[in-house]
Amino acid sequence: MPDELFTLAAATTGAPAAAPFGRMSVAMVTPFLDDGGLDLEGTAALAEKLVDQGCDGLVVSGTTGESPTTSDAEKDLILRAVLEAVGSRARVVAGVGTNDTRHTSELAQAAQKAGAHGLLLVTPYYSRPPQEALYQHFVAVASATDLPVMLYDIPVRTGVPIATETLLRLAEHDRIVAVKDAKGDVFASSEVIARSGLAYYSGDDALNLALLTHGAVGVVSVVGHVAAAQYAQMIRAVDSGDLRRALDLHRQVIPAVRGIMTRTQGAIMAKAAVQHLGVIRHRTVRSPLIPATDEQVALLRADLAEAGLA
């Protein structure tokens, strides 16, 4: 990019006004023992490692945390383990979204009781509710606790996007304050950012830099399991208008994004990555997922080495 374009960018960027769930957040994997049971010691160790590497936010029991295959009781244990480990140093957000409004509200209330700092609410999946139903679902859950809410817009998984007008309506609720955006539509996200007070977080590592330059306040990353420091530097570079530095960091981590996010499920490869780095003991996942193969891990190691992360 010519120098004059970087100069123009530097004049028009700046730190976002509000980041209710931190800036550099990771959607944490849930460590399991070799027999598939919860590894709460490993969970705490991973949370501490991520915060030490630059995370000021953690999301537990999201998709990457294998929430569909953990029980309500296990979700409570996971949340409490992370809060005890790093709750004084990072914003800890509990994933409570399901496709049942009543169940989601119950999980939200349990998360508040455990001490969560906020809630992540994914669009109800499989049922494919219309936009008015989405609106009513999110308002009902947001009204069930006193916690701030981050909506999770990921139509590739849920089958239904949250429409721009629905997001603008939801922004009027006092406790709906943020969006984890994995819609893959930067223009739509830009419009909501411009027309509302919602804090946007990139939920798609391939688009982290793009969304930050359009006004996102931070990221909720999977690749951040291995690149938290690099993404934190990218956020600071965008804040200061140093887009050349931000682009260099984006390009550095491309091999890691490829290795974790493109060959199979991100939860599978993120877990393999942190095991490879010695942070957790096992790469066990719960069915219907299957652990990374030795061949996949070998490719991942090469990717991480190319990115300078291993």
PDB file of C-alpha atoms in Angstrom:
ATOM      1  CA  MET A   1       0.000   0.000   0.000  1.00  0.00           C
ATOM      2  CA  PRO A   2       1.430   3.445  -0.841  1.00  0.00           C
ATOM      3  CA  ASP A   3       2.667   5.520   2.064  1.00  0.00           C
ATOM      4  CA  GLU A   4       0.031   8.214   1.494  1.00  0.00           C
ATOM      5  CA  LEU A   5      -2.739   5.669   2.045  1.00  0.00           C
ATOM      6  CA  PHE A   6      -1.197   4.631   5.347  1.00  0.00           C
ATOM      7  CA  THR A   7      -1.006   8.301   6.314  1.00  0.00           C
ATOM      8  CA  LEU A   8      -4.694   8.739   5.469  1.00  0.00           C
ATOM      9  CA  ALA A   9      -5.586   5.635   7.483  1.00  0.00           C
ATOM     10  CA  ALA A  10      -3.607   6.902  10.451  1.00  0.00           C
ATOM     11  CA  ALA A  11      -5.638  10.094  10.425  1.00  0.00           C
ATOM     12  CA  THR A  12      -8.974   8.301  10.437  1.00  0.00           C
ATOM     13  CA  THR A  13      -8.492   5.439  12.881  1.00  0.00           C
ATOM     14  CA  GLY A  14      -8.412   5.436  16.658  1.00  0.00           C
ATOM     15  CA  ALA A  15      -9.218   3.403  19.721  1.00  0.00           C
ATOM     16  CA  PRO A  16     -12.900   2.424  20.003  1.00  0.00           C
ATOM     17  CA  ALA A  17     -14.898   4.232  22.647  1.00  0.00           C
ATOM     18  CA  ALA A  18     -16.047   1.168  24.590  1.00  0.00           C
ATOM     19  CA  ALA A  19     -15.011  -2.473  24.803  1.00  0.00           C
ATOM     20  CA  PRO A  20     -17.259  -4.083  27.425  1.00  0.00           C
ATOM     21  CA  PHE A  21     -15.626  -7.517  27.194  1.00  0.00           C
ATOM     22  CA  GLY A  22     -12.008  -6.516  26.749  1.00  0.00           C
ATOM     23  CA  ARG A  23     -10.193  -6.201  23.442  1.00  0.00           C
ATOM     24  CA  MET A  24      -8.264  -9.444  22.949  1.00  0.00           C
ATOM     25  CA  SER A  25     -10.479 -12.379  23.817  1.00  0.00           C
ATOM     26  CA  VAL A  26     -10.198 -16.084  23.099  1.00  0.00           C
ATOM     27  CA  ALA A  27     -13.058 -18.531  22.643  1.00  0.00           C
ATOM     28  CA  MET A  28     -11.525 -21.178  24.885  1.00  0.00           C
ATOM     29  CA  VAL A  29     -11.377 -24.880  24.208  1.00  0.00           C
ATOM     30  CA  THR A  30     -12.505 -27.098  27.058  1.00  0.00           C
ATOM     31  CA  PRO A  31      -9.661 -29.410  28.104  1.00  0.00           C
ATOM     32  CA  PHE A  32     -10.694 -33.011  28.721  1.00  0.00           C
ATOM     33  CA  LEU A  33      -8.917 -35.901  30.346  1.00  0.00           C
ATOM     34  CA  ASP A  34      -7.961 -38.891  28.226  1.00  0.00           C
ATOM     35  CA  ASP A  35     -11.233 -40.600  29.222  1.00  0.00           C
ATOM     36  CA  GLY A  36     -13.329 -37.605  28.173  1.00  0.00           C
ATOM     37  CA  GLY A  37     -13.932 -36.192  31.654  1.00  0.00           C
ATOM     38  CA  LEU A  38     -13.396 -32.512  32.449  1.00  0.00           C
ATOM     39  CA  ASP A  39      -9.807 -31.446  33.063  1.00  0.00           C
ATOM     40  CA  LEU A  40     -10.461 -28.516  35.388  1.00  0.00           C
ATOM     41  CA  GLU A  41      -6.793 -28.193  36.305  1.00  0.00           C
ATOM     42  CA  GLY A  42      -5.989 -27.927  32.614  1.00  0.00           C
ATOM     43  CA  THR A  43      -8.826 -25.446  32.134  1.00  0.00           C
ATOM     44  CA  ALA A  44      -7.405 -23.137  34.798  1.00  0.00           C
ATOM     45  CA  ALA A  45      -3.864 -23.501  33.439  1.00  0.00           C
ATOM     46  CA  LEU A  46      -4.999 -22.652  29.910  1.00  0.00           C
ATOM     47  CA  ALA A  47      -6.907 -19.586  31.113  1.00  0.00           C
ATOM     48  CA  GLU A  48      -3.858 -18.361  33.026  1.00  0.00           C
ATOM     49  CA  LYS A  49      -1.595 -18.915  30.027  1.00  0.00           C
ATOM     50  CA  LEU A  50      -3.892 -16.993  27.702  1.00  0.00           C
ATOM     51  CA  VAL A  51      -4.144 -14.033  30.054  1.00  0.00           C
ATOM     52  CA  ASP A  52      -0.374 -14.044  30.524  1.00  0.00           C
ATOM     53  CA  GLN A  53      -0.024 -13.859  26.727  1.00  0.00           C
ATOM     54  CA  GLY A  54      -2.177 -10.759  26.421  1.00  0.00           C
ATOM     55  CA  CYS A  55      -5.844 -11.759  26.656  1.00  0.00           C
ATOM     56  CA  ASP A  56      -8.104  -9.440  28.632  1.00  0.00           C
ATOM     57  CA  GLY A  57     -11.209 -11.494  27.837  1.00  0.00           C
ATOM     58  CA  LEU A  58     -12.127 -15.169  27.722  1.00  0.00           C
ATOM     59  CA  VAL A  59     -15.275 -16.848  26.432  1.00  0.00           C
ATOM     60  CA  VAL A  60     -16.054 -20.251  27.922  1.00  0.00           C
ATOM     61  CA  SER A  61     -18.584 -22.840  26.759  1.00  0.00           C
ATOM     62  CA  GLY A  62     -18.899 -21.474  23.264  1.00  0.00           C
ATOM     63  CA  THR A  63     -18.805 -23.664  20.172  1.00  0.00           C
ATOM     64  CA  THR A  64     -15.030 -23.983  20.448  1.00  0.00           C
ATOM     65  CA  GLY A  65     -15.554 -25.054  24.051  1.00  0.00           C
ATOM     66  CA  GLU A  66     -17.734 -27.935  22.780  1.00  0.00           C
ATOM     67  CA  SER A  67     -20.809 -26.594  24.523  1.00  0.00           C
ATOM     68  CA  PRO A  68     -23.192 -29.008  22.749  1.00  0.00           C
ATOM     69  CA  THR A  69     -21.533 -31.944  24.532  1.00  0.00           C
ATOM     70  CA  THR A  70     -21.049 -30.532  28.027  1.00  0.00           C
ATOM     71  CA  SER A  71     -23.810 -30.720  30.607  1.00  0.00           C
ATOM     72  CA  ASP A  72     -25.244 -27.740  32.466  1.00  0.00           C
ATOM     73  CA  ALA A  73     -23.384 -28.862  35.588  1.00  0.00           C
ATOM     74  CA  GLU A  74     -20.123 -29.135  33.660  1.00  0.00           C
ATOM     75  CA  LYS A  75     -20.587 -25.670  32.191  1.00  0.00           C
ATOM     76  CA  ASP A  76     -20.908 -24.326  35.721  1.00  0.00           C
ATOM     77  CA  LEU A  77     -17.694 -26.071  36.796  1.00  0.00           C
ATOM     78  CA  ILE A  78     -15.801 -24.784  33.756  1.00  0.00           C
ATOM     79  CA  LEU A  79     -16.952 -21.220  34.350  1.00  0.00           C
ATOM     80  CA  ARG A  80     -16.064 -21.306  38.036  1.00  0.00           C
ATOM     81  CA  ALA A  81     -12.612 -22.757  37.311  1.00  0.00           C
ATOM     82  CA  VAL A  82     -11.819 -19.951  34.861  1.00  0.00           C
ATOM     83  CA  LEU A  83     -13.210 -17.256  37.142  1.00  0.00           C
ATOM     84  CA  GLU A  84     -11.133 -18.530  40.036  1.00  0.00           C
ATOM     85  CA  ALA A  85      -8.011 -18.631  37.868  1.00  0.00           C
ATOM     86  CA  VAL A  86      -8.228 -15.288  36.062  1.00  0.00           C
ATOM     87  CA  GLY A  87     -11.461 -13.535  36.997  1.00  0.00           C
ATOM     88  CA  SER A  88      -9.604 -10.629  38.554  1.00  0.00           C
ATOM     89  CA  ARG A  89      -7.481 -10.119  35.412  1.00  0.00           C
ATOM     90  CA  ALA A  90      -9.865 -10.675  32.513  1.00  0.00           C
ATOM     91  CA  ARG A  91     -13.509 -10.398  31.554  1.00  0.00           C
ATOM     92  CA  VAL A  92     -14.962 -13.903  31.631  1.00  0.00           C
ATOM     93  CA  VAL A  93     -17.977 -14.419  29.383  1.00  0.00           C
ATOM     94  CA  ALA A  94     -20.192 -17.491  29.640  1.00  0.00           C
ATOM     95  CA  GLY A  95     -21.628 -19.049  26.522  1.00  0.00           C
ATOM     96  CA  VAL A  96     -25.242 -19.837  27.392  1.00  0.00           C
ATOM     97  CA  GLY A  97     -26.960 -19.905  24.016  1.00  0.00           C
ATOM     98  CA  THR A  98     -29.211 -22.795  22.999  1.00  0.00           C
ATOM     99  CA  ASN A  99     -32.225 -23.125  20.691  1.00  0.00           C
ATOM    100  CA  ASP A 100     -34.589 -23.175  23.689  1.00  0.00           C
ATOM    101  CA  THR A 101     -35.359 -19.764  25.185  1.00  0.00           C
ATOM    102  CA  ARG A 102     -36.300 -21.141  28.597  1.00  0.00           C
ATOM    103  CA  HIS A 103     -33.172 -23.297  28.842  1.00  0.00           C
ATOM    104  CA  THR A 104     -30.986 -20.405  27.699  1.00  0.00           C
ATOM    105  CA  SER A 105     -32.488 -18.142  30.372  1.00  0.00           C
ATOM    106  CA  GLU A 106     -31.802 -20.799  33.016  1.00  0.00           C
ATOM    107  CA  LEU A 107     -28.180 -21.084  31.892  1.00  0.00           C
ATOM    108  CA  ALA A 108     -27.871 -17.297  31.950  1.00  0.00           C
ATOM    109  CA  GLN A 109     -29.121 -17.149  35.526  1.00  0.00           C
ATOM    110  CA  ALA A 110     -26.737 -19.920  36.573  1.00  0.00           C
ATOM    111  CA  ALA A 111     -23.829 -18.046  34.957  1.00  0.00           C
ATOM    112  CA  GLN A 112     -24.730 -14.889  36.851  1.00  0.00           C
ATOM    113  CA  LYS A 113     -24.865 -16.851  40.087  1.00  0.00           C
ATOM    114  CA  ALA A 114     -21.414 -18.298  39.376  1.00  0.00           C
ATOM    115  CA  GLY A 115     -19.978 -14.806  38.866  1.00  0.00           C
ATOM    116  CA  ALA A 116     -19.696 -14.462  35.077  1.00  0.00           C
ATOM    117  CA  HIS A 117     -18.933 -10.974  33.814  1.00  0.00           C
ATOM    118  CA  GLY A 118     -21.141 -11.332  30.748  1.00  0.00           C
ATOM    119  CA  LEU A 119     -23.097 -13.667  28.504  1.00  0.00           C
ATOM    120  CA  LEU A 120     -22.616 -14.890  24.933  1.00  0.00           C
ATOM    121  CA  LEU A 121     -25.927 -15.645  23.199  1.00  0.00           C
ATOM    122  CA  VAL A 122     -25.760 -17.472  19.891  1.00  0.00           C
ATOM    123  CA  THR A 123     -28.634 -17.277  17.425  1.00  0.00           C
ATOM    124  CA  PRO A 124     -30.992 -20.212  18.111  1.00  0.00           C
ATOM    125  CA  TYR A 125     -29.927 -22.964  15.756  1.00  0.00           C
ATOM    126  CA  TYR A 126     -31.767 -25.611  13.729  1.00  0.00           C
ATOM    127  CA  SER A 127     -35.218 -24.131  14.373  1.00  0.00           C
ATOM    128  CA  ARG A 128     -34.551 -21.289  11.897  1.00  0.00           C
ATOM    129  CA  PRO A 129     -36.755 -18.752  13.711  1.00  0.00           C
ATOM    130  CA  PRO A 130     -37.949 -15.635  11.847  1.00  0.00           C
ATOM    131  CA  GLN A 131     -36.477 -12.252  12.760  1.00  0.00           C
ATOM    132  CA  GLU A 132     -39.272 -11.274  15.158  1.00  0.00           C
ATOM    133  CA  ALA A 133     -38.741 -14.560  16.999  1.00  0.00           C
ATOM    134  CA  LEU A 134     -34.999 -13.864  17.201  1.00  0.00           C
ATOM    135  CA  TYR A 135     -35.740 -10.454  18.641  1.00  0.00           C
ATOM    136  CA  GLN A 136     -38.080 -11.846  21.282  1.00  0.00           C
ATOM    137  CA  HIS A 137     -35.659 -14.660  22.181  1.00  0.00           C
ATOM    138  CA  PHE A 138     -32.704 -12.332  22.733  1.00  0.00           C
ATOM    139  CA  VAL A 139     -34.758  -9.796  24.693  1.00  0.00           C
ATOM    140  CA  ALA A 140     -36.178 -12.515  26.937  1.00  0.00           C
ATOM    141  CA  VAL A 141     -32.749 -13.889  27.803  1.00  0.00           C
ATOM    142  CA  ALA A 142     -31.148 -10.458  28.195  1.00  0.00           C
ATOM    143  CA  SER A 143     -33.961  -9.553  30.595  1.00  0.00           C
ATOM    144  CA  ALA A 144     -33.430 -12.694  32.696  1.00  0.00           C
ATOM    145  CA  THR A 145     -30.237 -11.424  34.382  1.00  0.00           C
ATOM    146  CA  ASP A 146     -28.367  -8.218  35.147  1.00  0.00           C
ATOM    147  CA  LEU A 147     -25.373  -9.206  33.003  1.00  0.00           C
ATOM    148  CA  PRO A 148     -24.263  -7.489  29.786  1.00  0.00           C
ATOM    149  CA  VAL A 149     -24.859  -9.555  26.654  1.00  0.00           C
ATOM    150  CA  MET A 150     -22.835 -10.257  23.532  1.00  0.00           C
ATOM    151  CA  LEU A 151     -24.925 -11.597  20.653  1.00  0.00           C
ATOM    152  CA  TYR A 152     -23.250 -14.199  18.450  1.00  0.00           C
ATOM    153  CA  ASP A 153     -24.148 -13.901  14.767  1.00  0.00           C
ATOM    154  CA  ILE A 154     -22.869 -16.980  12.891  1.00  0.00           C
ATOM    155  CA  PRO A 155     -25.372 -18.046  10.237  1.00  0.00           C
ATOM    156  CA  VAL A 156     -23.069 -20.711   8.783  1.00  0.00           C
ATOM    157  CA  ARG A 157     -23.734 -22.701  11.976  1.00  0.00           C
ATOM    158  CA  THR A 158     -27.203 -21.539  12.970  1.00  0.00           C
ATOM    159  CA  GLY A 159     -28.865 -21.269   9.561  1.00  0.00           C
ATOM    160  CA  VAL A 160     -30.235 -17.768  10.239  1.00  0.00           C
ATOM    161  CA  PRO A 161     -28.402 -14.420  10.256  1.00  0.00           C
ATOM    162  CA  ILE A 162     -29.406 -11.639  12.598  1.00  0.00           C
ATOM    163  CA  ALA A 163     -30.667  -9.002  10.164  1.00  0.00           C
ATOM    164  CA  THR A 164     -29.361  -5.442  10.356  1.00  0.00           C
ATOM    165  CA  GLU A 165     -32.717  -4.034  11.428  1.00  0.00           C
ATOM    166  CA  THR A 166     -33.060  -6.710  14.117  1.00  0.00           C
ATOM    167  CA  LEU A 167     -29.637  -5.825  15.487  1.00  0.00           C
ATOM    168  CA  LEU A 168     -30.552  -2.153  15.560  1.00  0.00           C
ATOM    169  CA  ARG A 169     -33.736  -2.955  17.497  1.00  0.00           C
ATOM    170  CA  LEU A 170     -31.805  -5.154  19.917  1.00  0.00           C
ATOM    171  CA  ALA A 171     -29.265  -2.383  20.491  1.00  0.00           C
ATOM    172  CA  GLU A 172     -32.008  -0.448  22.280  1.00  0.00           C
ATOM    173  CA  HIS A 173     -31.982  -3.009  25.138  1.00  0.00           C
ATOM    174  CA  ASP A 174     -29.844  -1.766  28.019  1.00  0.00           C
ATOM    175  CA  ARG A 175     -28.041  -5.080  28.505  1.00  0.00           C
ATOM    176  CA  ILE A 176     -27.423  -6.004  24.854  1.00  0.00           C
ATOM    177  CA  VAL A 177     -24.127  -4.232  24.321  1.00  0.00           C
ATOM    178  CA  ALA A 178     -22.007  -6.228  21.868  1.00  0.00           C
ATOM    179  CA  VAL A 179     -21.915  -8.565  18.872  1.00  0.00           C
ATOM    180  CA  LYS A 180     -19.505 -11.388  18.119  1.00  0.00           C
ATOM    181  CA  ASP A 181     -19.595 -11.178  14.350  1.00  0.00           C
ATOM    182  CA  ALA A 182     -18.990 -14.258  12.202  1.00  0.00           C
ATOM    183  CA  LYS A 183     -21.497 -13.373   9.493  1.00  0.00           C
ATOM    184  CA  GLY A 184     -18.828 -12.798   6.864  1.00  0.00           C
ATOM    185  CA  ASP A 185     -20.534  -9.608   5.648  1.00  0.00           C
ATOM    186  CA  VAL A 186     -18.245  -6.687   6.439  1.00  0.00           C
ATOM    187  CA  PHE A 187     -20.578  -4.130   4.863  1.00  0.00           C
ATOM    188  CA  ALA A 188     -23.537  -5.232   6.998  1.00  0.00           C
ATOM    189  CA  SER A 189     -21.353  -5.139  10.108  1.00  0.00           C
ATOM    190  CA  SER A 190     -20.082  -1.676   9.184  1.00  0.00           C
ATOM    191  CA  GLU A 191     -23.633  -0.397   8.892  1.00  0.00           C
ATOM    192  CA  VAL A 192     -24.623  -1.661  12.339  1.00  0.00           C
ATOM    193  CA  ILE A 193     -21.450  -0.207  13.855  1.00  0.00           C
ATOM    194  CA  ALA A 194     -22.224   3.152  12.240  1.00  0.00           C
ATOM    195  CA  ARG A 195     -25.869   3.195  13.295  1.00  0.00           C
ATOM    196  CA  SER A 196     -25.736   1.795  16.828  1.00  0.00           C
ATOM    197  CA  GLY A 197     -23.738   1.766  20.010  1.00  0.00           C
ATOM    198  CA  LEU A 198     -23.079  -1.973  19.785  1.00  0.00           C
ATOM    199  CA  ALA A 199     -19.474  -2.995  20.366  1.00  0.00           C
ATOM    200  CA  TYR A 200     -18.404  -5.324  17.574  1.00  0.00           C
ATOM    201  CA  TYR A 201     -15.955  -8.178  18.031  1.00  0.00           C
ATOM    202  CA  SER A 202     -14.582 -10.172  15.131  1.00  0.00           C
ATOM    203  CA  GLY A 203     -15.564 -13.808  15.522  1.00  0.00           C
ATOM    204  CA  ASP A 204     -13.825 -14.922  12.331  1.00  0.00           C
ATOM    205  CA  ASP A 205     -10.026 -14.951  12.489  1.00  0.00           C
ATOM    206  CA  ALA A 206      -9.726 -14.603   8.724  1.00  0.00           C
ATOM    207  CA  LEU A 207     -11.484 -11.217   8.989  1.00  0.00           C
ATOM    208  CA  ASN A 208      -9.960  -9.875  12.215  1.00  0.00           C
ATOM    209  CA  LEU A 209      -7.987  -7.097  10.542  1.00  0.00           C
ATOM    210  CA  ALA A 210     -10.818  -6.199   8.176  1.00  0.00           C
ATOM    211  CA  LEU A 211     -13.365  -5.796  10.969  1.00  0.00           C
ATOM    212  CA  LEU A 212     -10.951  -3.879  13.203  1.00  0.00           C
ATOM    213  CA  THR A 213     -10.391  -1.355  10.436  1.00  0.00           C
ATOM    214  CA  HIS A 214     -14.167  -0.966  10.068  1.00  0.00           C
ATOM    215  CA  GLY A 215     -14.626  -0.126  13.739  1.00  0.00           C
ATOM    216  CA  ALA A 216     -14.700  -3.399  15.665  1.00  0.00           C
ATOM    217  CA  VAL A 217     -13.477  -2.963  19.234  1.00  0.00           C
ATOM    218  CA  GLY A 218     -11.677  -6.298  19.441  1.00  0.00           C
ATOM    219  CA  VAL A 219     -11.692  -9.978  18.588  1.00  0.00           C
ATOM    220  CA  VAL A 220     -13.036 -13.215  20.027  1.00  0.00           C
ATOM    221  CA  SER A 221     -10.485 -15.526  18.500  1.00  0.00           C
ATOM    222  CA  VAL A 222      -9.853 -19.241  18.133  1.00  0.00           C
ATOM    223  CA  VAL A 223      -6.379 -18.812  16.644  1.00  0.00           C
ATOM    224  CA  GLY A 224      -5.671 -16.615  19.662  1.00  0.00           C
ATOM    225  CA  HIS A 225      -4.931 -19.850  21.542  1.00  0.00           C
ATOM    226  CA  VAL A 226      -1.512 -19.617  19.862  1.00  0.00           C
ATOM    227  CA  ALA A 227      -1.400 -15.994  18.631  1.00  0.00           C
ATOM    228  CA  ALA A 228      -2.890 -13.890  21.427  1.00  0.00           C
ATOM    229  CA  ALA A 229       0.186 -11.668  21.615  1.00  0.00           C
ATOM    230  CA  GLN A 230       0.167 -11.046  17.870  1.00  0.00           C
ATOM    231  CA  TYR A 231      -3.540 -10.207  17.793  1.00  0.00           C
ATOM    232  CA  ALA A 232      -3.173  -7.900  20.791  1.00  0.00           C
ATOM    233  CA  GLN A 233      -0.403  -6.083  18.921  1.00  0.00           C
ATOM    234  CA  MET A 234      -2.619  -5.894  15.821  1.00  0.00           C
ATOM    235  CA  ILE A 235      -5.394  -4.254  17.836  1.00  0.00           C
ATOM    236  CA  ARG A 236      -2.951  -1.689  19.235  1.00  0.00           C
ATOM    237  CA  ALA A 237      -1.543  -1.036  15.765  1.00  0.00           C
ATOM    238  CA  VAL A 238      -4.999  -0.323  14.350  1.00  0.00           C
ATOM    239  CA  ASP A 239      -5.771   1.937  17.313  1.00  0.00           C
ATOM    240  CA  SER A 240      -2.666   3.999  16.600  1.00  0.00           C
ATOM    241  CA  GLY A 241      -3.262   4.121  12.848  1.00  0.00           C
ATOM    242  CA  ASP A 242      -0.217   1.993  12.055  1.00  0.00           C
ATOM    243  CA  LEU A 243      -1.926  -0.150   9.438  1.00  0.00           C
ATOM    244  CA  ARG A 244       1.384  -1.222   7.931  1.00  0.00           C
ATOM    245  CA  ARG A 245       2.254  -2.909  11.232  1.00  0.00           C
ATOM    246  CA  ALA A 246      -1.252  -4.356  11.532  1.00  0.00           C
ATOM    247  CA  LEU A 247      -1.006  -5.806   8.033  1.00  0.00           C
ATOM    248  CA  ASP A 248       2.390  -7.336   8.809  1.00  0.00           C
ATOM    249  CA  LEU A 249       0.916  -9.069  11.849  1.00  0.00           C
ATOM    250  CA  HIS A 250      -2.096 -10.252   9.844  1.00  0.00           C
ATOM    251  CA  ARG A 251       0.213 -11.782   7.268  1.00  0.00           C
ATOM    252  CA  GLN A 252       2.399 -13.389   9.918  1.00  0.00           C
ATOM    253  CA  VAL A 253      -0.487 -15.358  11.404  1.00  0.00           C
ATOM    254  CA  ILE A 254      -2.051 -16.464   8.102  1.00  0.00           C
ATOM    255  CA  PRO A 255      -0.385 -19.921   8.314  1.00  0.00           C
ATOM    256  CA  ALA A 256      -1.789 -20.405  11.832  1.00  0.00           C
ATOM    257  CA  VAL A 257      -5.287 -19.440  10.660  1.00  0.00           C
ATOM    258  CA  ARG A 258      -4.918 -21.914   7.802  1.00  0.00           C
ATOM    259  CA  GLY A 259      -3.733 -24.674  10.131  1.00  0.00           C
ATOM    260  CA  ILE A 260      -6.382 -24.238  12.807  1.00  0.00           C
ATOM    261  CA  MET A 261      -9.422 -23.092  10.845  1.00  0.00           C
ATOM    262  CA  THR A 262      -9.382 -24.627   7.372  1.00  0.00           C
ATOM    263  CA  ARG A 263      -8.565 -28.355   7.523  1.00  0.00           C
ATOM    264  CA  THR A 264     -11.173 -29.514  10.013  1.00  0.00           C
ATOM    265  CA  GLN A 265     -13.162 -28.070  12.933  1.00  0.00           C
ATOM    266  CA  GLY A 266     -11.432 -25.214  14.749  1.00  0.00           C
ATOM    267  CA  ALA A 267     -12.127 -26.769  18.143  1.00  0.00           C
ATOM    268  CA  ILE A 268     -10.274 -29.920  17.095  1.00  0.00           C
ATOM    269  CA  MET A 269      -7.187 -28.114  15.833  1.00  0.00           C
ATOM    270  CA  ALA A 270      -7.075 -25.435  18.534  1.00  0.00           C
ATOM    271  CA  LYS A 271      -6.987 -28.185  21.119  1.00  0.00           C
ATOM    272  CA  ALA A 272      -4.258 -29.983  19.182  1.00  0.00           C
ATOM    273  CA  ALA A 273      -2.294 -26.729  19.001  1.00  0.00           C
ATOM    274  CA  VAL A 274      -2.326 -26.008  22.723  1.00  0.00           C
ATOM    275  CA  GLN A 275      -1.442 -29.635  23.437  1.00  0.00           C
ATOM    276  CA  HIS A 276       1.484 -29.342  21.009  1.00  0.00           C
ATOM    277  CA  LEU A 277       2.646 -26.241  22.879  1.00  0.00           C
ATOM    278  CA  GLY A 278       2.468 -28.126  26.180  1.00  0.00           C
ATOM    279  CA  VAL A 279      -0.354 -26.131  27.734  1.00  0.00           C
ATOM    280  CA  ILE A 280      -2.822 -29.031  28.065  1.00  0.00           C
ATOM    281  CA  ARG A 281      -2.166 -32.759  28.321  1.00  0.00           C
ATOM    282  CA  HIS A 282      -4.637 -34.230  25.853  1.00  0.00           C
ATOM    283  CA  ARG A 283      -6.319 -33.295  22.586  1.00  0.00           C
ATOM    284  CA  THR A 284      -9.383 -35.333  23.481  1.00  0.00           C
ATOM    285  CA  VAL A 285     -12.703 -34.090  22.097  1.00  0.00           C
ATOM    286  CA  ARG A 286     -16.194 -35.449  22.640  1.00  0.00           C
ATOM    287  CA  SER A 287     -18.219 -37.243  19.989  1.00  0.00           C
ATOM    288  CA  PRO A 288     -19.444 -36.374  17.413  1.00  0.00           C
ATOM    289  CA  LEU A 289     -16.095 -34.596  17.033  1.00  0.00           C
ATOM    290  CA  ILE A 290     -12.967 -36.712  16.657  1.00  0.00           C
ATOM    291  CA  PRO A 291      -9.421 -35.832  17.747  1.00  0.00           C
ATOM    292  CA  ALA A 292      -6.898 -34.477  15.275  1.00  0.00           C
ATOM    293  CA  THR A 293      -4.940 -37.216  13.554  1.00  0.00           C
ATOM    294  CA  ASP A 294      -1.167 -37.454  13.736  1.00  0.00           C
ATOM    295  CA  GLU A 295      -1.043 -36.366  10.087  1.00  0.00           C
ATOM    296  CA  GLN A 296      -3.158 -33.277  10.834  1.00  0.00           C
ATOM    297  CA  VAL A 297      -0.977 -32.431  13.802  1.00  0.00           C
ATOM    298  CA  ALA A 298       2.161 -32.706  11.671  1.00  0.00           C
ATOM    299  CA  LEU A 299       0.702 -30.233   9.180  1.00  0.00           C
ATOM    300  CA  LEU A 300      -0.342 -27.956  12.039  1.00  0.00           C
ATOM    301  CA  ARG A 301       3.170 -27.971  13.491  1.00  0.00           C
ATOM    302  CA  ALA A 302       4.530 -26.881  10.127  1.00  0.00           C
ATOM    303  CA  ASP A 303       1.931 -24.104   9.937  1.00  0.00           C
ATOM    304  CA  LEU A 304       2.764 -22.837  13.412  1.00  0.00           C
ATOM    305  CA  ALA A 305       6.473 -22.930  12.630  1.00  0.00           C
ATOM    306  CA  GLU A 306       5.874 -20.925   9.433  1.00  0.00           C
ATOM    307  CA  ALA A 307       4.002 -18.334  11.494  1.00  0.00           C
ATOM    308  CA  GLY A 308       6.821 -18.194  14.052  1.00  0.00           C
ATOM    309  CA  LEU A 309       4.543 -19.512  16.767  1.00  0.00           C
ATOM    310  CA  ALA A 310       6.201 -22.839  17.578  1.00  0.00           C
TER     311      ALA A 310
END
